[in-house]
Amino acid sequence: MTTLILARHGETDWNRDGRFQGHADPPLNDRGREQARSLAEALADQPVEAIYSSDLRRAHETAQIVAERKSMDVIVDPDLRERDVGEWSGLTFPEIEERFPDELRRFREEGASIGESRKALAERVLAAVRRIADAHPHGQVLVVTHGGALRSLRHAAGGEAGAPVVRNGQVLKMAIRSGTFARLD
């Protein structure tokens, strides 16, 4: 069994402003760096075998702050990226409602209308986490990723698909055994 400590990256200005980020790459803001330092402090005494991160700056910077505290390196995996939100990148919900009302309706009803589908995101992220678990079959691993990716993982462990997004800097614990996910928190 592999234990996964799953963390959402710290806050960016786009998070603060309610903007869709997707594959856009804004950096952490001051609050996000503080959240990352708090995460590093919370995990200081937790044994971790490896630290993985999305290749997007906000996740990588969060992971790097934890890794420095633990004198470890970060292993970057692009498959841990957030969902590609296409033309919605950088927009707020009110802006999307104004510019893309039909796509937003389909997004709410079907989960996809623009960018990457929820199913494609889930397949990509679950495959990445299974690879990580295979590389650390009896270890505890930190994975720093994004809200959409964490929602997919939580759903794979039996959580509701429409559950609220994990907050910036928040941690979930899961176990994976023989490719099956289970919540630990």
Coordinates of C-alpha atoms in Angstrom, one line a residue:
M1 CA 0.0 0.0 0.0
T2 CA 1.2 3.5 -0.9
T3 CA 0.1 6.4 1.3
L4 CA -0.5 9.6 -0.7
I5 CA -0.4 13.0 0.9
L6 CA -2.2 15.1 -1.7
A7 CA -1.8 18.9 -1.5
R8 CA -3.3 21.7 -3.5
H9 CA -0.9 24.4 -4.4
G10 CA -0.8 27.7 -2.6
E11 CA -2.9 30.7 -3.7
T12 CA -2.2 32.8 -6.8
D13 CA -3.6 36.2 -7.7
W14 CA -5.9 34.4 -10.1
N15 CA -7.2 32.1 -7.3
R16 CA -7.8 35.2 -5.2
D17 CA -9.7 36.9 -8.0
G18 CA -11.8 33.8 -8.9
R19 CA -10.2 33.3 -12.4
F20 CA -10.0 30.0 -14.1
Q21 CA -6.3 29.0 -14.5
G22 CA -6.2 25.7 -16.2
H23 CA -2.8 25.4 -17.9
A24 CA -2.0 29.1 -17.4
D25 CA 1.0 29.5 -15.2
P26 CA 0.7 32.4 -12.7
P27 CA 3.0 32.2 -9.8
L28 CA 2.1 32.0 -6.1
N29 CA 1.3 35.3 -4.4
D30 CA 2.5 36.1 -0.9
R31 CA -0.4 34.3 0.7
G32 CA 0.3 31.3 -1.4
R33 CA 3.9 31.2 -0.3
E34 CA 2.8 31.5 3.3
Q35 CA 0.4 28.5 2.7
A36 CA 3.3 26.6 1.2
R37 CA 5.5 27.4 4.3
S38 CA 2.6 26.3 6.5
L39 CA 2.4 23.0 4.5
A40 CA 6.1 22.5 4.9
E41 CA 5.8 23.1 8.7
A42 CA 2.8 20.7 9.0
L43 CA 4.8 18.0 7.1
A44 CA 8.1 18.6 8.8
D45 CA 7.9 15.5 10.9
Q46 CA 6.0 13.4 8.4
P47 CA 8.2 10.8 6.6
V48 CA 8.0 11.1 2.9
E49 CA 9.8 8.9 0.4
A50 CA 9.4 11.3 -2.5
I51 CA 7.8 14.7 -3.5
Y52 CA 6.0 14.9 -6.8
S53 CA 4.5 18.0 -8.4
S54 CA 2.7 19.3 -11.5
D55 CA 4.9 21.1 -13.9
L56 CA 2.9 24.3 -13.5
R57 CA 4.7 27.0 -11.5
R58 CA 2.1 27.3 -8.7
A59 CA 2.3 23.6 -7.8
H60 CA 6.0 23.3 -8.3
E61 CA 6.8 26.3 -6.2
T62 CA 4.6 24.9 -3.4
A63 CA 6.4 21.6 -3.6
Q64 CA 9.8 23.2 -3.7
I65 CA 9.1 25.1 -0.4
V66 CA 8.3 21.7 1.2
A67 CA 11.2 20.0 -0.4
E68 CA 13.7 22.6 0.8
R69 CA 12.5 22.1 4.4
K70 CA 13.0 18.3 4.0
S71 CA 16.3 18.6 2.0
M72 CA 14.7 16.7 -0.9
D73 CA 14.2 17.2 -4.6
V74 CA 10.9 17.6 -6.5
I75 CA 10.0 15.1 -9.2
V76 CA 8.0 16.9 -11.9
D77 CA 5.1 15.1 -13.7
P78 CA 3.2 17.1 -16.3
D79 CA 0.3 14.6 -16.0
L80 CA -0.5 16.1 -12.6
R81 CA -1.5 19.4 -14.3
E82 CA -4.8 21.1 -13.8
R83 CA -7.5 20.6 -16.4
D84 CA -7.1 22.6 -19.6
V85 CA -9.9 25.1 -19.6
G86 CA -9.2 26.4 -23.1
E87 CA -10.6 29.9 -23.8
W88 CA -11.9 30.2 -20.2
S89 CA -8.3 30.6 -18.9
G90 CA -8.0 33.9 -17.1
L91 CA -11.8 34.5 -17.0
T92 CA -14.1 34.7 -14.0
F93 CA -17.5 33.0 -13.9
P94 CA -19.4 36.2 -14.6
E95 CA -17.2 36.8 -17.6
I96 CA -17.7 33.2 -18.8
E97 CA -21.5 33.6 -18.3
E98 CA -21.4 36.7 -20.5
R99 CA -19.1 35.4 -23.3
F100 CA -19.9 31.6 -23.3
P101 CA -23.4 31.0 -21.9
D102 CA -24.1 27.9 -24.0
E103 CA -20.7 26.3 -23.2
L104 CA -21.2 27.1 -19.5
R105 CA -24.6 25.4 -19.5
R106 CA -23.1 22.3 -21.1
F107 CA -20.2 22.4 -18.6
R108 CA -22.6 22.4 -15.7
E109 CA -24.8 19.6 -17.2
E110 CA -22.2 17.4 -18.9
G111 CA -18.8 18.4 -17.4
A112 CA -17.3 19.4 -20.7
S113 CA -17.8 21.9 -23.4
I114 CA -14.5 23.6 -23.7
G115 CA -11.0 22.5 -23.1
E116 CA -10.3 19.1 -21.5
S117 CA -13.2 17.0 -20.3
R118 CA -13.5 15.9 -16.7
K119 CA -13.1 12.3 -17.9
A120 CA -9.8 13.1 -19.7
L121 CA -8.5 14.9 -16.7
A122 CA -9.4 12.0 -14.4
E123 CA -7.8 9.4 -16.7
R124 CA -4.6 11.5 -16.9
V125 CA -4.3 12.2 -13.2
L126 CA -5.2 8.7 -12.0
A127 CA -2.7 7.2 -14.4
A128 CA 0.0 9.5 -13.0
V129 CA -0.8 8.7 -9.4
R130 CA -0.9 5.0 -10.2
R131 CA 2.6 5.3 -11.7
I132 CA 3.8 7.1 -8.6
A133 CA 2.3 4.4 -6.3
D134 CA 4.0 1.7 -8.4
A135 CA 7.3 3.5 -7.9
H136 CA 6.8 3.6 -4.1
P137 CA 4.8 0.5 -3.3
H138 CA 5.1 0.7 0.5
G139 CA 6.0 4.4 1.0
Q140 CA 4.4 7.7 1.8
V141 CA 4.6 10.2 -1.0
L142 CA 3.7 13.9 -1.2
V143 CA 1.9 14.9 -4.4
V144 CA 1.3 18.7 -5.0
T145 CA -1.3 19.3 -7.7
H146 CA -4.5 21.3 -8.5
G147 CA -8.1 21.6 -7.5
G148 CA -9.5 19.7 -10.5
A149 CA -6.9 16.9 -10.2
L150 CA -7.7 16.5 -6.5
R151 CA -11.4 16.4 -7.2
S152 CA -10.8 13.5 -9.6
L153 CA -8.7 11.7 -7.1
R154 CA -11.2 12.2 -4.3
H155 CA -13.9 10.9 -6.6
A156 CA -11.8 7.8 -7.4
A157 CA -11.7 7.1 -3.7
G158 CA -15.5 7.1 -3.4
G159 CA -16.1 10.9 -2.9
E160 CA -18.9 12.8 -4.6
A161 CA -18.0 14.1 -8.1
G162 CA -19.5 17.5 -7.3
A163 CA -17.8 17.9 -3.9
P164 CA -16.4 21.4 -3.2
V165 CA -12.9 22.0 -4.5
V166 CA -10.0 21.5 -2.1
R167 CA -8.8 24.9 -0.8
N168 CA -5.3 26.2 -1.6
G169 CA -2.8 24.6 0.7
Q170 CA -5.2 22.0 1.9
V171 CA -4.1 18.3 2.3
L172 CA -6.0 15.1 1.7
K173 CA -4.6 11.6 2.5
M174 CA -5.3 8.6 0.5
A175 CA -4.0 5.1 0.1
I176 CA -3.6 3.2 -3.1
R177 CA -3.3 -0.6 -3.2
S178 CA -3.5 -2.6 -6.4
G179 CA -4.7 0.5 -8.3
T180 CA -7.6 1.1 -5.9
F181 CA -7.9 4.3 -4.1
A182 CA -9.2 4.8 -0.5
R183 CA -9.5 8.0 1.6
L184 CA -7.6 8.1 4.8
D185 CA -8.9 11.3 6.2

